[in-house]
Short mmCIF file of C-alpha atoms (C1' of nucleotides) in Angstrom, two decimals:
data_model
loop_
_atom_site.label_atom_id
_atom_site.label_comp_id
_atom_site.label_asym_id
_atom_site.label_seq_id
_atom_site.Cartn_x
_atom_site.Cartn_y
_atom_site.Cartn_z
CA UNK S 297 -12.51 -36.95 1.34
CA UNK S 298 -10.75 -37.23 4.67
CA UNK S 299 -11.75 -35.29 7.72
CA UNK S 300 -8.80 -32.97 7.23
CA UNK S 301 -9.71 -32.30 3.63
CA UNK S 302 -13.30 -31.56 4.55
CA UNK S 303 -12.24 -29.13 7.25
CA UNK S 304 -9.74 -27.49 4.95
CA UNK S 305 -12.41 -27.06 2.35
CA UNK S 306 -14.82 -25.59 4.85
CA UNK S 307 -12.28 -23.09 6.15
CA UNK S 308 -11.28 -22.06 2.64
CA UNK S 309 -14.86 -21.48 1.55
CA UNK S 310 -15.70 -19.43 4.62
CA UNK S 311 -12.47 -17.42 4.40
CA UNK S 312 -13.06 -16.78 0.72
CA UNK S 313 -16.44 -15.26 1.38
CA UNK S 314 -15.14 -13.13 4.25
CA UNK S 315 -12.05 -11.98 2.36
CA UNK S 316 -14.05 -11.11 -0.73
CA UNK S 317 -16.76 -9.25 1.15
CA UNK S 318 -14.67 -7.27 3.62
CA UNK S 319 -11.16 -7.34 2.19
CA UNK S 320 -8.40 -9.70 3.24
CA UNK S 321 -6.63 -7.53 5.77
CA UNK S 322 -9.88 -6.46 7.38
CA UNK S 323 -10.70 -10.06 8.31
CA UNK S 324 -8.89 -11.42 11.33
CA UNK S 325 -8.15 -15.07 11.84
CA UNK S 326 -10.58 -15.02 14.73
CA UNK S 327 -13.37 -14.05 12.36
CA UNK S 328 -12.48 -17.01 10.16
CA UNK S 329 -12.51 -19.26 13.21
CA UNK S 330 -15.90 -17.98 14.30
CA UNK S 331 -17.48 -18.24 10.86
CA UNK S 332 -16.06 -21.67 10.10
CA UNK S 333 -16.63 -23.10 13.57
CA UNK S 334 -13.13 -24.55 13.49
CA UNK S 335 -10.67 -23.92 16.32
CA UNK S 336 -7.73 -21.67 15.61
CA UNK S 337 -5.36 -24.46 16.53
CA UNK S 338 -6.87 -26.62 13.83
CA UNK S 339 -6.70 -23.85 11.26
CA UNK S 340 -3.04 -23.29 12.00
CA UNK S 341 -2.38 -27.01 11.88
CA UNK S 342 -3.98 -27.16 8.43
CA UNK S 343 -2.58 -23.99 6.88
CA UNK S 344 0.37 -22.86 8.93
CA UNK S 345 -0.25 -19.15 8.57
CA UNK S 346 -2.71 -16.58 7.31
CA UNK S 347 -0.55 -16.07 4.24
CA UNK S 348 -0.94 -19.72 3.33
CA UNK S 349 -4.66 -19.54 3.90
CA UNK S 350 -4.84 -16.55 1.57
CA UNK S 351 -3.09 -18.51 -1.17
CA UNK S 352 -5.38 -21.47 -0.63
CA UNK S 353 -8.36 -19.14 -0.95
CA UNK S 354 -7.03 -17.68 -4.19
CA UNK S 355 -6.49 -21.17 -5.61
CA UNK S 356 -10.01 -22.15 -4.63
CA UNK S 357 -11.49 -19.00 -6.15
CA UNK S 358 -9.59 -19.66 -9.33
CA UNK S 359 -11.07 -23.13 -9.69
CA UNK S 360 -14.58 -21.84 -9.01
CA UNK S 361 -14.15 -19.11 -11.62
CA UNK S 362 -12.83 -21.52 -14.24
CA UNK S 363 -15.70 -23.92 -13.62
CA UNK S 364 -18.26 -21.11 -13.83
CA UNK S 365 -16.93 -19.83 -17.12
CA UNK S 366 -16.77 -23.33 -18.56
CA UNK S 367 -20.32 -24.13 -17.46
CA UNK S 368 -21.69 -20.99 -19.08
CA UNK S 369 -19.63 -21.47 -22.22
CA UNK S 370 -20.51 -25.09 -22.86
CA UNK S 371 -24.14 -24.12 -23.39
CA UNK S 372 -23.14 -22.25 -26.54
CA UNK S 373 -22.72 -24.01 -29.88
CA UNK S 374 -20.04 -21.96 -31.61
CA UNK S 375 -16.76 -20.50 -30.46
CA UNK S 376 -18.11 -17.04 -31.15
CA UNK S 377 -21.08 -17.69 -28.89
CA UNK S 378 -18.83 -19.16 -26.23
CA UNK S 379 -16.83 -15.94 -26.26
CA UNK S 380 -19.97 -13.88 -25.91
CA UNK S 381 -21.21 -16.23 -23.18
CA UNK S 382 -18.32 -14.98 -21.07
CA UNK S 383 -19.85 -11.53 -21.08
CA UNK S 384 -23.26 -12.94 -20.22
CA UNK S 385 -21.60 -14.72 -17.35
CA UNK S 386 -20.14 -11.41 -16.21
CA UNK S 387 -23.54 -9.78 -16.52
CA UNK S 388 -25.16 -12.30 -14.22
CA UNK S 389 -22.28 -12.03 -11.78
CA UNK S 390 -22.41 -8.22 -11.67
CA UNK S 391 -26.06 -8.41 -10.69
CA UNK S 392 -25.41 -10.48 -7.61
CA UNK S 393 -26.05 -8.33 -4.58
CA UNK S 394 -22.68 -8.96 -2.97
CA UNK S 395 -20.67 -8.47 -6.14
CA UNK S 396 -17.60 -6.43 -5.26
CA UNK S 397 -15.35 -6.73 -8.27
CA UNK S 398 -12.83 -9.35 -9.25
CA UNK S 399 -11.40 -10.93 -6.14
CA UNK S 400 -8.05 -11.35 -7.81
CA UNK S 401 -7.76 -7.73 -8.83
CA UNK S 402 -8.80 -6.71 -5.33
CA UNK S 403 -6.27 -9.03 -3.76
CA UNK S 404 -3.60 -7.72 -6.07
CA UNK S 405 -4.37 -4.14 -5.11
CA UNK S 406 -4.40 -5.00 -1.46
CA UNK S 407 -1.49 -7.41 -1.18
CA UNK S 408 0.38 -7.49 -4.47
CA UNK S 409 2.92 -4.88 -3.45
CA UNK S 410 3.90 -6.81 -0.34
CA UNK S 411 3.43 -10.40 -1.45
CA UNK S 412 5.07 -11.86 -4.54
CA UNK S 413 3.14 -15.09 -3.93
CA UNK S 414 -0.18 -13.26 -4.22
CA UNK S 415 1.01 -11.47 -7.34
CA UNK S 416 2.03 -14.79 -8.82
CA UNK S 417 -1.34 -16.40 -8.04
CA UNK S 418 -3.27 -13.50 -9.54
CA UNK S 419 -1.07 -13.48 -12.60
CA UNK S 420 -1.64 -17.18 -13.04
CA UNK S 421 -5.40 -16.87 -13.02
CA UNK S 422 -5.31 -14.02 -15.52
CA UNK S 423 -3.06 -15.93 -17.86
CA UNK S 424 -5.26 -19.01 -17.59
CA UNK S 425 -8.20 -16.89 -18.65
CA UNK S 426 -6.23 -15.37 -21.52
CA UNK S 427 -5.23 -18.80 -22.75
CA UNK S 428 -8.81 -19.95 -22.65
CA UNK S 429 -9.85 -16.93 -24.68
CA UNK S 430 -7.00 -17.49 -27.11
CA UNK S 431 -8.27 -21.02 -27.82
CA UNK S 432 -11.78 -19.75 -28.48
CA UNK S 433 -10.50 -16.99 -30.73
CA UNK S 434 -8.44 -19.48 -32.68
CA UNK S 435 -11.56 -21.58 -33.18
CA UNK S 436 -13.39 -18.62 -34.70
CA UNK S 437 -10.62 -18.18 -37.23
CA UNK S 438 -10.00 -14.61 -36.14
CA UNK S 439 -6.43 -13.29 -35.77
CA UNK S 440 -4.76 -14.07 -32.47
CA UNK S 441 -4.54 -10.36 -31.67
CA UNK S 442 -8.21 -10.44 -30.85
CA UNK S 443 -7.82 -12.53 -27.73
CA UNK S 444 -5.97 -10.04 -25.53
CA UNK S 445 -8.34 -7.33 -26.69
CA UNK S 446 -11.30 -9.35 -25.47
CA UNK S 447 -9.50 -10.12 -22.24
CA UNK S 448 -8.95 -6.42 -21.65
CA UNK S 449 -12.65 -5.82 -22.19
CA UNK S 450 -13.51 -8.47 -19.61
CA UNK S 451 -11.07 -7.04 -17.07
CA UNK S 452 -12.28 -3.52 -17.63
CA UNK S 453 -15.89 -4.57 -17.29
CA UNK S 454 -15.18 -6.13 -13.92
CA UNK S 455 -13.51 -3.09 -12.42
CA UNK S 456 -15.98 -0.70 -13.97
CA UNK S 457 -18.94 -2.65 -12.65
CA UNK S 458 -17.38 -2.93 -9.21
CA UNK S 459 -16.61 0.75 -8.86
CA UNK S 460 -19.78 2.06 -10.44
CA UNK S 461 -21.93 -0.38 -8.55
CA UNK S 462 -24.00 -1.12 -11.64
CA UNK S 463 -23.98 -4.10 -14.02
CA UNK S 464 -24.18 -2.18 -17.27
CA UNK S 465 -20.47 -2.55 -18.03
CA UNK S 466 -21.15 -6.18 -18.96
CA UNK S 467 -23.57 -5.18 -21.69
CA UNK S 468 -21.23 -2.46 -22.94
CA UNK S 469 -18.25 -4.78 -23.00
CA UNK S 470 -20.31 -7.41 -24.79
CA UNK S 471 -21.29 -4.90 -27.47
CA UNK S 472 -17.66 -3.95 -27.93
CA UNK S 473 -16.74 -7.63 -28.15
CA UNK S 474 -19.31 -8.13 -30.90
CA UNK S 475 -17.84 -5.22 -32.84
CA UNK S 476 -14.31 -6.54 -32.44
CA UNK S 477 -15.35 -10.06 -33.41
CA UNK S 478 -17.19 -8.86 -36.49
CA UNK S 479 -14.31 -6.64 -37.53
CA UNK S 480 -11.78 -9.41 -37.00
CA UNK S 481 -13.75 -12.03 -38.88
CA UNK S 482 -15.12 -9.90 -41.72
CA UNK S 483 -11.88 -8.15 -42.39
CA UNK S 484 -9.46 -10.90 -41.48
CA UNK S 485 -6.29 -10.33 -43.45
CA UNK S 486 -7.30 -6.85 -44.63
CA UNK S 487 -5.41 -3.74 -43.72
CA UNK S 488 -7.38 -1.05 -41.95
CA UNK S 489 -8.41 1.51 -44.58
CA UNK S 490 -6.82 4.95 -44.14
CA UNK O 814 0.84 29.46 -0.70
CA UNK O 815 0.89 29.59 3.08
CA UNK O 816 3.22 27.52 5.18
CA UNK O 817 0.36 25.20 6.08
CA UNK O 818 -0.58 24.69 2.45
CA UNK O 819 3.01 23.95 1.48
CA UNK O 820 3.38 21.40 4.27
CA UNK O 821 0.03 19.81 3.41
CA UNK O 822 1.11 19.53 -0.17
CA UNK O 823 4.42 17.98 0.79
CA UNK O 824 2.80 15.41 3.06
CA UNK O 825 0.22 14.51 0.43
CA UNK O 826 2.81 14.00 -2.28
CA UNK O 827 5.00 11.86 -0.09
CA UNK O 828 2.07 9.81 1.21
CA UNK O 829 0.79 9.34 -2.33
CA UNK O 830 4.06 7.83 -3.44
CA UNK O 831 4.29 5.58 -0.38
CA UNK O 832 0.66 4.46 -0.59
CA UNK O 833 0.90 3.74 -4.29
CA UNK O 834 4.15 1.83 -4.03
CA UNK O 835 3.51 -0.25 -0.94
CA UNK O 836 -0.25 -0.17 -0.49
CA UNK O 837 -2.15 2.11 1.87
CA UNK O 838 -2.48 -0.19 4.84
CA UNK O 839 1.13 -1.28 4.64
CA UNK O 840 2.33 2.28 5.19
CA UNK O 841 2.24 3.51 8.76
CA UNK O 842 1.86 7.13 9.72
CA UNK O 843 5.38 6.99 11.06
CA UNK O 844 6.68 6.14 7.59
CA UNK O 845 4.86 9.17 6.22
CA UNK O 846 6.38 11.32 8.95
CA UNK O 847 9.87 10.03 8.24
CA UNK O 848 9.59 10.45 4.46
CA UNK O 849 8.01 13.88 4.63
CA UNK O 850 10.19 15.18 7.43
CA UNK O 851 7.11 16.58 9.12
CA UNK O 852 6.34 15.80 12.77
CA UNK O 853 3.40 13.54 13.47
CA UNK O 854 1.81 16.27 15.54
CA UNK O 855 1.84 18.57 12.54
CA UNK O 856 0.41 15.89 10.25
CA UNK O 857 -2.45 15.26 12.65
CA UNK O 858 -3.04 19.00 13.03
CA UNK O 859 -3.31 19.30 9.24
CA UNK O 860 -5.31 16.17 8.43
CA UNK O 861 -6.92 14.93 11.62
CA UNK O 862 -6.58 11.23 10.85
CA UNK O 863 -5.08 8.76 8.45
CA UNK O 864 -8.47 8.35 6.79
CA UNK O 865 -8.53 12.05 5.96
CA UNK O 866 -4.99 11.86 4.64
CA UNK O 867 -6.00 8.98 2.39
CA UNK O 868 -8.83 11.03 0.94
CA UNK O 869 -6.53 14.00 0.40
CA UNK O 870 -4.11 11.71 -1.40
CA UNK O 871 -6.85 10.37 -3.65
CA UNK O 872 -7.98 13.90 -4.50
CA UNK O 873 -4.41 14.86 -5.30
CA UNK O 874 -3.88 11.80 -7.47
CA UNK O 875 -7.08 12.57 -9.32
CA UNK O 876 -5.92 16.07 -10.20
CA UNK O 877 -2.53 14.79 -11.35
CA UNK O 878 -4.19 12.17 -13.53
CA UNK O 879 -6.59 14.66 -15.10
CA UNK O 880 -3.75 17.05 -15.84
CA UNK O 881 -1.65 14.28 -17.35
CA UNK O 882 -4.42 13.14 -19.66
CA UNK O 883 -5.23 16.67 -20.69
CA UNK O 884 -1.57 17.47 -21.42
CA UNK O 885 -1.18 14.41 -23.63
CA UNK O 886 -4.50 15.00 -25.38
CA UNK O 887 -4.00 18.64 -26.22
CA UNK O 888 -1.08 17.75 -28.47
CA UNK O 889 -3.51 15.98 -30.81
CA UNK O 890 -5.48 17.85 -33.44
CA UNK O 891 -8.70 15.86 -33.74
CA UNK O 892 -11.04 14.33 -31.21
CA UNK O 893 -10.21 10.90 -32.61
CA UNK O 894 -6.52 11.48 -32.02
CA UNK O 895 -7.17 12.83 -28.56
CA UNK O 896 -8.98 9.60 -27.75
CA UNK O 897 -6.07 7.56 -29.04
CA UNK O 898 -3.65 9.82 -27.17
CA UNK O 899 -5.17 8.47 -23.97
CA UNK O 900 -3.88 5.02 -24.86
CA UNK O 901 -0.46 6.44 -25.71
CA UNK O 902 -0.50 8.08 -22.31
CA UNK O 903 -1.26 4.72 -20.75
CA UNK O 904 1.53 3.13 -22.75
CA UNK O 905 4.11 5.58 -21.40
CA UNK O 906 2.76 5.17 -17.88
CA UNK O 907 2.88 1.38 -18.01
CA UNK O 908 6.57 1.54 -18.92
CA UNK O 909 7.51 3.50 -15.84
CA UNK O 910 9.50 1.21 -13.56
CA UNK O 911 7.35 1.77 -10.50
CA UNK O 912 4.03 1.37 -12.31
CA UNK O 913 1.77 -0.71 -10.16
CA UNK O 914 -1.67 -0.30 -11.68
CA UNK O 915 -4.32 2.31 -11.21
CA UNK O 916 -4.03 3.77 -7.74
CA UNK O 917 -7.79 4.21 -7.57
CA UNK O 918 -8.56 0.63 -8.45
CA UNK O 919 -5.97 -0.53 -5.95
CA UNK O 920 -7.38 1.72 -3.25
CA UNK O 921 -10.86 0.45 -4.02
CA UNK O 922 -9.75 -3.14 -3.71
CA UNK O 923 -7.95 -2.43 -0.49
CA UNK O 924 -10.34 -0.07 1.27
CA UNK O 925 -13.56 0.12 -0.70
CA UNK O 926 -15.33 -2.54 1.31
CA UNK O 927 -14.66 -0.76 4.58
CA UNK O 928 -14.75 2.87 3.54
CA UNK O 929 -17.66 4.45 1.67
CA UNK O 930 -15.63 7.66 1.41
CA UNK O 931 -12.90 5.88 -0.53
CA UNK O 932 -15.47 4.20 -2.75
CA UNK O 933 -17.04 7.57 -3.44
CA UNK O 934 -13.70 9.18 -4.30
CA UNK O 935 -12.76 6.36 -6.66
CA UNK O 936 -16.18 6.45 -8.27
CA UNK O 937 -15.84 10.17 -8.79
CA UNK O 938 -12.55 9.88 -10.61
CA UNK O 939 -13.87 7.15 -12.86
CA UNK O 940 -16.95 9.12 -13.74
CA UNK O 941 -14.87 12.23 -14.44
CA UNK O 942 -12.84 10.16 -16.88
CA UNK O 943 -15.96 8.74 -18.50
CA UNK O 944 -17.41 12.20 -18.96
CA UNK O 945 -14.20 13.38 -20.55
CA UNK O 946 -14.32 10.44 -22.94
CA UNK O 947 -17.97 11.08 -23.66
CA UNK O 948 -17.17 14.63 -24.76
CA UNK O 949 -14.42 13.43 -27.09
CA UNK O 950 -16.68 10.75 -28.55
CA UNK O 951 -19.40 13.31 -29.16
CA UNK O 952 -16.87 15.45 -31.03
CA UNK O 953 -16.06 12.58 -33.36
CA UNK O 954 -19.72 12.21 -34.22
CA UNK O 955 -19.76 8.58 -33.12
CA UNK O 956 -22.72 7.23 -31.14
CA UNK O 957 -22.57 7.87 -27.41
CA UNK O 958 -22.42 4.12 -26.75
CA UNK O 959 -18.81 4.20 -27.81
CA UNK O 960 -17.61 6.18 -24.81
CA UNK O 961 -18.18 3.57 -22.09
CA UNK O 962 -16.69 0.92 -24.36
CA UNK O 963 -13.50 2.92 -24.65
CA UNK O 964 -13.50 3.55 -20.91
CA UNK O 965 -13.73 -0.17 -20.28
CA UNK O 966 -10.76 -0.71 -22.56
CA UNK O 967 -8.73 1.85 -20.63
CA UNK O 968 -9.64 0.30 -17.29
CA UNK O 969 -8.92 -3.20 -18.49
CA UNK O 970 -5.57 -2.13 -19.91
CA UNK O 971 -4.54 -0.71 -16.55
CA UNK O 972 -5.32 -3.82 -14.56
CA UNK O 973 -3.92 -6.12 -17.21
CA UNK O 974 -0.66 -4.21 -17.40
CA UNK O 975 -0.37 -4.06 -13.63
CA UNK O 976 -0.91 -7.76 -13.09
CA UNK O 977 1.08 -9.00 -16.06
CA UNK O 978 3.91 -6.59 -15.36
CA UNK O 979 4.22 -5.73 -19.04
CA UNK O 980 3.09 -2.65 -20.99
CA UNK O 981 1.66 -4.43 -24.00
CA UNK O 982 -1.94 -4.06 -22.86
CA UNK O 983 -1.76 -0.39 -23.86
CA UNK O 984 -0.97 -1.26 -27.45
CA UNK O 985 -3.65 -3.96 -27.51
CA UNK O 986 -6.27 -1.67 -26.03
CA UNK O 987 -5.30 1.05 -28.49
CA UNK O 988 -5.77 -1.34 -31.40
CA UNK O 989 -9.19 -2.30 -30.08
CA UNK O 990 -10.06 1.37 -29.69
CA UNK O 991 -9.14 1.99 -33.32
CA UNK O 992 -11.41 -0.85 -34.42
CA UNK O 993 -14.28 0.41 -32.30
CA UNK O 994 -13.81 3.98 -33.50
CA UNK O 995 -13.71 2.92 -37.14
CA UNK O 996 -16.75 0.71 -36.75
CA UNK O 997 -18.68 3.42 -34.94
CA UNK O 998 -17.85 6.14 -37.44
CA UNK O 999 -18.07 4.14 -40.67
CA UNK O 1000 -21.25 2.38 -39.74
CA UNK O 1001 -22.88 5.09 -37.66
CA UNK O 1002 -26.61 4.57 -37.87
CA UNK O 1003 -26.34 1.16 -39.49
CA UNK O 1004 -27.63 -1.99 -37.92
CA UNK O 1005 -25.14 -4.75 -37.40
CA UNK O 1006 -25.55 -7.19 -40.30
CA UNK O 1007 -26.84 -10.63 -39.32
"C1'" DT F 953 -10.73 -47.91 36.90
"C1'" DA F 954 -6.22 -45.80 35.51
"C1'" DC F 955 -3.38 -43.88 31.85
"C1'" DC F 956 -2.17 -41.80 27.64
"C1'" DT F 957 -3.14 -39.19 23.50
"C1'" DT F 958 -5.72 -35.88 21.13
"C1'" DA F 959 -8.69 -31.96 20.33
"C1'" DG F 960 -11.36 -27.95 21.54
"C1'" DA F 961 -12.01 -23.34 23.85
"C1'" DG F 962 -10.14 -19.45 24.99
"C1'" DA F 963 -6.48 -16.86 27.35
"C1'" DA F 964 -2.02 -14.96 26.64
"C1'" DC F 965 1.87 -13.04 24.15
"C1'" DG F 966 4.33 -10.02 21.08
"C1'" DC F 967 4.18 -6.74 17.88
"C1'" DA F 968 2.64 -3.09 14.85
"C1'" DC F 969 0.34 0.96 14.36
"C1'" DG F 970 -2.99 5.06 14.92
"C1'" DT F 971 -3.20 8.53 18.01
"C1'" DT F 972 -1.99 11.38 21.97
"C1'" DC F 973 1.10 13.16 25.49
"C1'" DT F 974 5.45 14.96 27.49
"C1'" DC F 975 9.14 17.72 27.51
"C1'" DA F 976 12.79 20.56 25.87
"C1'" DG F 977 14.02 24.45 22.96
"C1'" DC F 978 13.11 28.80 20.63
"C1'" DG F 979 11.19 33.23 19.27
"C1'" DC F 980 9.03 37.19 21.25
"C1'" DA F 981 6.57 40.79 24.05
"C1'" DA F 982 7.35 43.61 28.27
"C1'" DT G 661 16.07 39.15 31.52
"C1'" DT G 662 11.73 36.79 32.34
"C1'" DG G 663 7.84 34.51 31.23
"C1'" DC G 664 4.87 32.59 27.49
"C1'" DG G 665 3.10 30.38 23.51
"C1'" DC G 666 4.44 27.45 19.82
"C1'" DT G 667 6.90 23.73 17.59
"C1'" DG G 668 9.56 19.55 16.98
"C1'" DA G 669 11.17 14.94 18.51
"C1'" DG G 670 10.04 11.04 20.32
"C1'" DA G 671 8.02 8.37 24.08
"C1'" DA G 672 3.79 6.44 25.56
"C1'" DC G 673 -0.87 4.55 25.26
"C1'" DG G 674 -4.56 1.70 23.63
"C1'" DT G 675 -6.04 -1.49 20.51
"C1'" DG G 676 -6.22 -5.10 17.16
"C1'" DC G 677 -4.45 -9.13 15.47
"C1'" DG G 678 -1.34 -13.17 14.12
"C1'" DT G 679 0.30 -16.77 16.56
"C1'" DT G 680 1.12 -19.78 20.47
"C1'" DC G 681 0.18 -21.70 25.01
"C1'" DT G 682 -2.64 -23.69 28.77
"C1'" DC G 683 -6.06 -26.19 30.61
"C1'" DT G 684 -9.81 -29.21 30.47
"C1'" DA G 685 -12.52 -32.96 28.62
"C1'" DA G 686 -13.10 -37.04 25.95
"C1'" DG G 687 -11.94 -41.42 23.97
"C1'" DG G 688 -9.52 -45.53 23.55
"C1'" DT G 689 -6.76 -49.45 25.82
"C1'" DA G 690 -5.23 -52.62 29.56
#
DNA sequence: TACCTTAGAGAACGCACGTTCTCAGCGCAA
DNA sequence: TTGCGCTGAGAACGTGCGTTCTCTAAGGTA
């Protein structure tokens, strides 16, 4: 890793934490400079603008999220357990003291109306997650319709936990996921009785 | 309605639309003045500060939301159908051309970190919704655990629809709600088979 | 040592915006 | 008619912040 890459990485990590904790617009570039210990001139040489830094932060957060989900999932043996591991992952995350909701949803609410690039980045991370879920659902043999339903549960759990300030949404979403999985697998191919 | 009340109402409605469409921080007080046709001096006499205006807007949006849900629900005969009517309500909302997600979730993402008052207002509207759902669930005879699960589906559908830009999350969440309702009512009191 | 390039620290600039102030006009009591 | 309080329109003020500029110091090369 070159010096530039190391500095870039450091700035992105620091900015990510600040943006997530306080909100993007509430954090000035000077706060990033102070926290990263990197001169403004250097930051602007590396990123060009705050908007570019924001996108770099979103990309970084996306890779961290993907790695975290994958790490939690690979400890489970079956696809069904890997799906449920996602909700255990959420549970642990919600209990972290500085949990403040999904950074992508927050960024979308804050900047999505004004920035198509932010919207695009957020949309990309959500669709990556949905595709991951779709693969797991396919492995279980359940109908493909199940995947977006589980994704909606995961999204809802994140906002509910953030706003309520409690982690219980993870457990509730997990229970719902179990019900949906059981219904999809046990009754696969059946019509819902009237 | 006094003159003051009418002007307050006008300013709140206009600000609500601007805040929702462009984001709260992206809308200056001067834009509110121009759109409402009310002098800044008058706005500040009525609200005191932008922060107060934001809270008034959130309160207004909460009452509109509650009324909208209630209007859609009262057309249904049974508690089960009133629950499902919520998802039909979401479906219609998601198809509106200027739909941009849940205004409360967006406001939380944008301002929650900096403003406890905003967090409190958002939390209040979510808990009002959860209580409403809990009453409907109780009417169906399903276990109380079902209510937060349905709430999570509704939340997740809103963020998913906002970010994806498509309304299909409403249909998917509704299908999941049907499965959860059926499972809760058919198997009420049972243990999940191993 | 003398010179050139580069980087760091912080001041400076320009702009946007929340809030307040100024001033002109208008209704109204005597 | 003559003041007087109120209101509207917009200028003005202070501040914060994204971005750029300036100055100084250091490091490498003849």
